[in-house]
XYZ file of C-alpha atoms in Angstrom:
492
model
C 14.575 -1.699 -2.300
C 11.869 -0.298 0.013
C 8.415 -0.013 -1.567
C 7.318 3.478 -2.624
C 4.863 5.068 -0.286
C 1.430 5.181 -1.867
C -1.566 7.424 -1.320
C -4.203 6.124 1.093
C -7.581 4.959 -0.081
C -9.258 8.112 1.218
C -6.771 10.368 -0.718
C -7.251 8.440 -3.834
C -11.017 8.544 -3.657
C -10.980 12.311 -3.024
C -8.569 12.713 -5.914
C -10.689 10.621 -8.249
C -13.957 12.495 -7.230
C -12.156 15.871 -7.679
C -10.652 14.856 -11.065
C -13.969 13.614 -12.258
C -15.712 16.744 -11.188
C -13.004 19.009 -12.738
C -13.164 17.092 -16.135
C -17.009 17.113 -16.204
C -17.238 20.801 -15.092
C -14.550 21.749 -17.661
C -16.339 19.831 -20.392
C -19.769 21.220 -19.652
C -18.667 24.771 -18.894
C -16.221 24.819 -21.907
C -18.893 23.460 -24.267
C -21.405 25.978 -23.018
C -18.862 28.735 -23.211
C -17.934 27.927 -26.774
C -21.672 27.597 -27.824
C -22.606 30.844 -26.140
C -19.580 32.680 -27.577
C -20.331 31.467 -31.099
C -23.971 32.390 -30.692
C -23.089 35.895 -29.415
C -20.667 36.525 -32.324
C -22.973 35.073 -34.902
C -25.897 37.160 -33.714
C -23.735 40.273 -33.787
C -22.433 39.473 -37.278
C -25.920 38.730 -38.586
C -27.216 41.979 -37.019
C -24.419 44.058 -38.437
C -24.831 42.594 -41.971
C -28.652 43.157 -41.732
C -28.268 46.687 -40.523
C -25.655 47.545 -43.211
C -27.885 46.004 -45.912
C -30.960 47.941 -44.903
C -29.032 51.211 -44.657
C -27.317 50.833 -48.010
C -30.702 50.040 -49.736
C -31.761 53.626 -48.945
C -28.986 54.909 -51.204
C -30.689 53.550 -54.414
C -30.776 54.714 -56.965
C -27.179 56.049 -56.963
C -26.799 59.599 -58.231
C -23.780 58.467 -60.308
C -22.001 55.298 -61.171
C -18.702 56.961 -60.665
C -18.833 58.660 -57.254
C -16.226 61.196 -56.285
C -14.619 61.687 -52.852
C -17.570 63.600 -51.425
C -20.155 61.095 -52.566
C -18.065 58.310 -51.058
C -18.066 60.185 -47.793
C -21.840 60.364 -47.901
C -22.146 56.681 -48.609
C -19.746 55.905 -45.643
C -21.808 58.221 -43.417
C -24.996 56.399 -44.406
C -23.675 53.164 -43.068
C -23.973 54.635 -39.476
C -21.426 52.409 -37.876
C -18.613 53.031 -35.380
C -16.314 53.593 -38.290
C -17.135 53.246 -41.938
C -15.218 53.503 -45.153
C -16.523 53.723 -48.763
C -14.109 52.618 -51.479
C -14.249 53.086 -55.256
C -11.216 51.805 -57.140
C -8.248 53.531 -55.598
C -10.389 56.272 -53.979
C -11.867 55.994 -50.544
C -13.737 58.355 -48.338
C -12.528 59.676 -44.999
C -13.356 57.448 -42.024
C -16.423 58.948 -40.411
C -18.088 58.051 -37.051
C -21.881 57.833 -37.046
C -22.199 60.725 -34.626
C -20.300 64.064 -34.534
C -17.224 63.986 -32.255
C -17.732 65.015 -28.647
C -16.634 68.592 -27.729
C -12.863 68.815 -27.392
C -12.307 65.718 -29.590
C -11.662 65.659 -33.219
C -12.940 63.006 -35.587
C -10.659 60.251 -36.901
C -7.921 61.633 -39.074
C -5.804 60.239 -41.923
C -4.149 57.785 -39.544
C -7.503 56.296 -38.608
C -8.658 55.746 -42.166
C -5.267 54.271 -43.030
C -5.514 51.895 -40.108
C -9.150 51.074 -41.130
C -8.009 50.045 -44.591
C -4.839 48.250 -43.216
C -6.852 45.847 -40.956
C -9.003 44.745 -43.905
C -7.315 41.631 -45.284
C -6.646 41.280 -49.032
C -8.771 38.205 -49.200
C -11.692 40.100 -47.753
C -11.120 42.910 -50.346
C -11.152 40.330 -53.063
C -14.325 38.737 -51.857
C -16.247 42.048 -51.625
C -14.926 43.177 -54.973
C -16.305 40.008 -56.484
C -19.817 40.936 -55.348
C -20.114 39.027 -52.093
C -20.592 40.188 -48.505
C -17.755 39.280 -46.131
C -16.755 39.913 -42.528
C -13.920 39.265 -40.172
C -13.000 39.790 -36.580
C -9.886 41.797 -35.885
C -7.970 43.462 -33.101
C -7.865 47.174 -33.869
C -6.711 49.960 -31.636
C -6.354 47.624 -28.730
C -9.900 46.239 -28.760
C -11.861 43.613 -30.767
C -13.738 44.834 -33.847
C -16.056 43.306 -36.402
C -15.315 44.393 -40.023
C -18.210 43.891 -42.459
C -17.672 44.498 -46.180
C -20.568 44.808 -48.746
C -20.556 45.780 -52.410
C -23.110 48.163 -53.799
C -24.963 46.439 -56.613
C -26.467 48.230 -59.701
C -29.643 46.811 -61.159
C -30.536 47.631 -64.762
C -33.910 46.715 -66.197
C -33.915 43.268 -67.670
C -30.500 42.481 -66.317
C -29.376 40.861 -62.966
C -27.741 42.969 -60.346
C -24.190 43.872 -61.108
C -21.399 45.161 -58.836
C -21.102 48.894 -59.124
C -17.456 48.886 -57.985
C -18.283 50.741 -54.783
C -17.296 48.786 -51.600
C -18.550 49.746 -48.147
C -16.750 48.575 -45.041
C -18.024 49.171 -41.616
C -16.326 48.538 -38.284
C -18.367 47.696 -35.238
C -16.726 47.392 -31.689
C -17.150 44.084 -30.018
C -16.309 45.390 -26.542
C -19.803 44.747 -25.198
C -19.834 41.244 -26.613
C -16.298 40.742 -25.245
C -17.502 41.758 -21.809
C -20.387 39.278 -22.107
C -18.024 36.512 -23.133
C -15.564 37.329 -20.339
C -18.506 37.279 -17.956
C -19.470 33.840 -19.276
C -15.958 32.658 -18.787
C -15.911 34.026 -15.266
C -19.127 32.235 -14.420
C -17.800 29.078 -15.972
C -14.766 29.288 -13.673
C -16.977 29.984 -10.687
C -19.263 27.155 -11.585
C -16.319 24.809 -11.905
C -14.865 25.992 -8.549
C -18.230 25.484 -6.886
C -18.656 22.105 -8.430
C -15.123 21.110 -7.236
C -15.907 22.204 -3.731
C -19.134 20.300 -3.925
C -17.326 17.216 -5.229
C -14.739 17.361 -2.443
C -17.512 17.550 0.156
C -19.434 14.828 -1.531
C -16.263 12.646 -1.829
C -15.487 13.276 1.819
C -18.899 12.044 2.846
C -18.775 9.085 0.437
C -15.287 8.014 1.623
C -16.385 8.309 5.212
C -19.270 6.050 4.477
C -17.027 3.543 2.595
C -13.826 3.773 4.675
C -15.486 3.571 8.027
C -16.579 -0.124 7.541
C -13.205 -0.813 5.805
C -11.241 0.539 8.783
C -13.527 -1.464 11.105
C -12.833 -4.536 9.071
C -9.156 -3.958 9.134
C -9.177 -3.530 12.943
C -11.202 -6.647 13.387
C -8.835 -8.663 11.106
C -5.923 -7.430 13.161
C -7.581 -8.536 16.381
C -8.449 -11.894 14.796
C -4.858 -12.322 13.727
C -3.732 -11.540 17.227
C -5.786 -14.288 18.592
C -9.068 -12.598 19.677
C -11.351 -15.076 18.015
C -14.503 -13.454 19.488
C -14.025 -10.318 17.296
C -17.073 -9.472 15.235
C -18.236 -6.540 13.057
C -21.476 -4.777 13.357
C -23.565 -5.223 10.121
C -25.232 -2.146 8.862
C -27.556 -2.006 5.894
C -27.750 -4.555 3.062
C -25.145 -3.274 0.614
C -21.898 -4.962 -0.529
C -20.019 -3.732 2.608
C -22.676 -5.349 4.775
C -22.189 -8.647 2.853
C -18.475 -8.399 3.465
C -19.206 -7.781 7.194
C -21.493 -10.821 7.382
C -18.945 -12.943 5.593
C -16.286 -11.907 8.007
C -18.489 -12.686 11.046
C -19.355 -16.095 9.628
C -15.668 -16.775 8.900
C -14.586 -15.652 12.375
C -17.347 -17.808 13.980
C -16.251 -20.856 12.017
C -12.625 -20.225 12.903
C -13.490 -19.840 16.544
C -15.385 -23.155 16.486
C -12.604 -25.014 14.780
C -9.965 -23.516 17.089
C -11.972 -24.458 20.086
C -12.274 -27.952 18.787
C -8.632 -28.182 18.124
C -7.830 -26.832 21.560
C -10.082 -29.332 23.208
C -8.616 -32.196 21.182
C -5.093 -30.998 22.088
C -5.961 -30.664 25.722
C -7.543 -34.211 25.699
C -4.449 -35.612 24.068
C -2.066 -33.871 26.579
C -4.243 -35.020 29.437
C -4.291 -38.566 28.096
C -0.454 -38.624 27.686
C -0.007 -37.207 31.167
C -2.436 -39.672 32.713
C -0.954 -42.617 30.990
C 2.549 -41.538 31.959
C 1.589 -41.288 35.543
C -0.243 -44.555 35.471
C 2.820 -46.252 34.011
C 5.217 -45.011 36.740
C 4.082 -47.582 39.287
C 4.392 -50.713 37.163
C 7.594 -49.343 35.631
C 9.110 -48.971 39.100
C 8.416 -52.641 39.729
C 9.860 -53.568 36.323
C 12.950 -51.523 37.038
C 13.505 -53.421 40.247
C 13.082 -56.684 38.361
C 15.409 -55.392 35.709
C 18.054 -54.683 38.273
C 17.827 -58.254 39.597
C 18.063 -59.611 36.054
C 21.200 -57.462 35.450
C 22.800 -58.920 38.569
C 21.767 -62.504 37.612
C 22.626 -62.157 33.879
C 26.290 -63.277 34.385
C 25.202 -66.513 35.856
C 22.477 -67.308 33.352
C 22.994 -69.334 30.140
C 23.910 -67.191 27.122
C 20.393 -66.924 25.490
C 18.750 -66.235 28.776
C 21.487 -63.699 29.684
C 20.917 -61.806 26.465
C 17.177 -61.777 27.001
C 17.674 -60.561 30.644
C 19.942 -57.758 29.459
C 17.555 -56.745 26.645
C 14.588 -56.680 29.075
C 16.587 -54.600 31.453
C 17.655 -52.154 28.724
C 14.257 -51.685 27.248
C 12.787 -51.261 30.729
C 15.224 -48.383 31.430
C 14.404 -46.890 27.996
C 10.737 -47.005 28.729
C 11.266 -45.510 32.135
C 13.156 -42.678 30.534
C 10.480 -42.132 27.938
C 7.750 -42.043 30.606
C 9.701 -39.567 32.599
C 10.239 -37.379 29.556
C 6.544 -37.419 28.751
C 5.756 -36.380 32.288
C 8.220 -33.512 31.902
C 6.672 -32.484 28.634
C 3.148 -32.584 30.139
C 4.350 -30.209 32.881
C 5.559 -27.765 30.243
C 2.272 -28.023 28.262
C 0.269 -27.537 31.435
C 2.336 -24.472 32.383
C 3.174 -25.814 35.777
C 6.977 -26.165 35.291
C 8.826 -23.904 37.681
C 12.431 -22.896 38.402
C 14.328 -23.541 41.538
C 16.945 -20.693 41.158
C 20.314 -20.595 42.854
C 23.488 -18.664 42.391
C 25.861 -21.207 40.841
C 29.388 -21.371 39.292
C 28.660 -22.357 35.766
C 32.035 -24.069 35.140
C 31.479 -26.239 38.348
C 27.989 -27.142 37.056
C 29.320 -28.231 33.651
C 32.084 -30.288 35.311
C 29.514 -31.908 37.606
C 27.299 -32.819 34.715
C 30.257 -34.468 32.808
C 31.479 -36.386 35.873
C 28.022 -37.655 36.725
C 27.740 -39.285 33.337
C 31.346 -40.409 32.910
C 32.219 -38.028 30.079
C 35.172 -36.021 31.343
C 37.646 -37.936 29.195
C 35.373 -37.868 26.095
C 34.683 -34.131 26.126
C 37.080 -31.210 25.742
C 35.997 -28.472 28.220
C 37.057 -24.802 27.876
C 35.378 -23.327 30.968
C 36.738 -20.085 32.388
C 36.361 -19.907 36.232
C 34.524 -17.274 38.071
C 31.464 -17.119 35.882
C 28.428 -17.141 38.071
C 24.728 -17.009 37.297
C 21.360 -17.403 38.916
C 19.914 -20.562 37.366
C 18.111 -23.843 38.090
C 20.968 -26.287 38.429
C 18.763 -29.313 37.726
C 17.311 -27.985 34.537
C 20.623 -26.738 33.275
C 22.026 -30.164 33.943
C 19.240 -31.692 31.898
C 20.028 -29.261 29.061
C 23.777 -29.966 29.027
C 23.232 -33.762 29.397
C 20.964 -33.736 26.274
C 23.195 -31.545 24.191
C 26.534 -33.326 25.121
C 24.920 -36.798 24.996
C 23.481 -35.910 21.557
C 26.900 -34.911 20.330
C 28.518 -38.123 21.660
C 25.905 -40.410 20.266
C 25.320 -38.926 16.810
C 28.445 -36.924 16.135
C 32.203 -37.754 15.929
C 34.962 -36.781 18.334
C 36.329 -34.492 19.407
C 33.290 -33.135 21.317
C 33.880 -29.801 23.020
C 32.062 -27.517 25.482
C 33.020 -23.869 25.556
C 31.772 -21.190 27.976
C 31.744 -17.416 27.362
C 29.901 -14.657 29.207
C 29.207 -11.022 29.300
C 27.578 -8.872 31.978
C 24.078 -9.922 30.979
C 24.319 -13.404 29.271
C 26.171 -16.687 29.467
C 26.755 -18.736 26.413
C 27.626 -22.484 26.199
C 28.600 -23.976 22.862
C 28.542 -27.753 22.365
C 30.163 -28.923 19.160
C 31.058 -32.271 17.535
C 33.076 -32.964 14.431
C 30.709 -35.290 12.662
C 28.931 -34.879 9.309
C 26.707 -32.134 10.634
C 23.050 -31.660 9.991
C 21.314 -31.420 6.627
C 19.786 -28.048 5.852
C 16.329 -29.653 5.673
C 16.772 -31.046 9.150
C 17.954 -27.849 11.008
C 14.415 -26.335 11.339
C 13.040 -29.531 12.934
C 15.826 -30.520 15.242
C 13.989 -29.330 18.390
C 10.733 -30.849 17.398
C 9.123 -33.486 19.577
C 9.749 -37.086 18.533
C 11.870 -35.791 15.583
C 14.865 -37.888 14.750
C 17.469 -36.870 12.293
C 18.721 -40.450 11.863
C 19.362 -40.100 8.142
C 21.719 -37.221 8.762
C 23.658 -38.850 11.552
C 25.799 -42.021 11.849
C 23.268 -43.383 14.421
C 19.719 -42.739 15.482
C 18.922 -43.420 19.128
C 16.654 -41.971 21.904
C 13.030 -41.147 21.916
C 13.225 -37.758 20.084
C 12.208 -35.717 23.159
C 15.625 -34.796 24.577
C 16.274 -31.667 22.445
C 12.668 -30.590 22.806
C 12.867 -30.731 26.638
C 16.254 -28.960 26.516
C 14.809 -26.073 24.620
C 11.813 -25.823 26.914
C 14.143 -25.604 29.876
C 16.200 -22.921 28.228
C 13.131 -20.918 27.408
C 11.881 -21.362 30.936
C 15.019 -19.427 31.908
C 14.101 -16.755 29.340
C 16.952 -18.009 27.151
C 17.142 -20.259 24.049
C 19.110 -22.847 22.170
C 20.078 -22.572 18.509
C 21.923 -24.996 16.125
C 23.999 -24.513 12.998
C 26.667 -26.343 11.135
C 30.253 -25.207 11.855
C 32.311 -23.966 8.888
C 34.839 -26.841 9.197
C 32.180 -29.634 9.873
C 30.093 -30.784 12.727
C 26.994 -29.548 14.496
C 27.191 -26.542 16.733
C 24.555 -26.125 19.498
C 24.570 -22.702 21.293
C 22.800 -22.254 24.727
C 22.168 -18.717 25.789
C 20.856 -17.970 29.252
C 20.560 -14.689 31.189
C 22.860 -14.407 34.186
C 19.876 -13.339 36.383
C 17.019 -15.605 35.415
C 13.636 -15.132 37.111
C 10.748 -17.534 37.597
C 7.851 -16.644 35.107
C 5.350 -16.895 37.881
C 7.288 -14.120 39.819
C 8.100 -11.995 36.829
C 6.213 -8.696 37.080
C 6.088 -8.477 33.274
């Protein structure tokens, strides 16, 4: 399952800054809004209670303890509020505004006083009837109102104040306070929006300062991974990012130093092998001549001497082959190996390789005629000789060579019917000096044959792969382009 795409570091930092700003602004603005709202409403309530108390005090002493409808109306009018109601038992005065109605408008009628009494909750009525002042905020006539209820107390000499049974309720509009509160809310929203915009700008600047060095570090790491060991980062400042840049530069410098040392050691080793191989060619040529003489005389020598002569001859030829292989490997390492390309018939080339080594009777060949390619015959001969010889030495018969082709590629498969290769051996088959003797019936050679074969295939811009066939045996597949080009002449 493909990994889910994630937000980039810049987007996450912007989102985190914005979220922090929104939460902080909401907390600060919300707290300020709630405190200011409560303070405004409390101040309004206290002012309304204080005003009602001071106005009702002017009514003492009451003309009568049992006021009629007209007296209740005077008490309600004395409250001087937006609307006021005086109640005594089941009687109440008409609702009166503090000022006469404007021309063309009548004062509140029976519906208004019914509404005025209907919005007063039973709990508030009971509280005021019990001799205590109460208030509540209600929605009345489509706008917010503050209802304050207060009992009129009667004081007799020598006795504490007692409720007179007269209740006064005043209604004060909270539209002005509501506008102030709405204005506070608007300012809170504006403040939050401005804070959010400021946070986005600040986050953008912060991310630019943080992500710039991070991007530079990523670019430098990619260049270092691609082999540019001289990549360095400019160190700015003395913060944590500067420490990271210095650490990266120190690591890159150490890596460059170690790689240069390893390259120098590898070059020295290759040069040593090449020099030794070339120096051995002259004495080996003399030894080979002596070995040929010993081979010719071995039949006439006594048995122990004959065996010794044949052994010396065989080991001399093996050493000569090893030196020749080392020289060939040194050419590949030095990059001086070149192709001598010719248009050849691939089937004829395979037959020639088998005939030159006496293998036609031991190898089954399925080679369609008419397949031509532009290749280096000598190097392809070396490849086939190594693959077929490897199958004959380490595998079991029958050994087969099959040729197939398409307009762009040719493919040669060399297969034996032996035990095959162990899975742990397959990745190392083409390694230099690697021998899979434990996985084969025999282990011969110097371990360079398959490595040289693969280098020759790659010199043609092809390759060799190996697998185990389903019904047993190792299967080597050589793929070569039909129109190979010399790497020194390739425009790419």
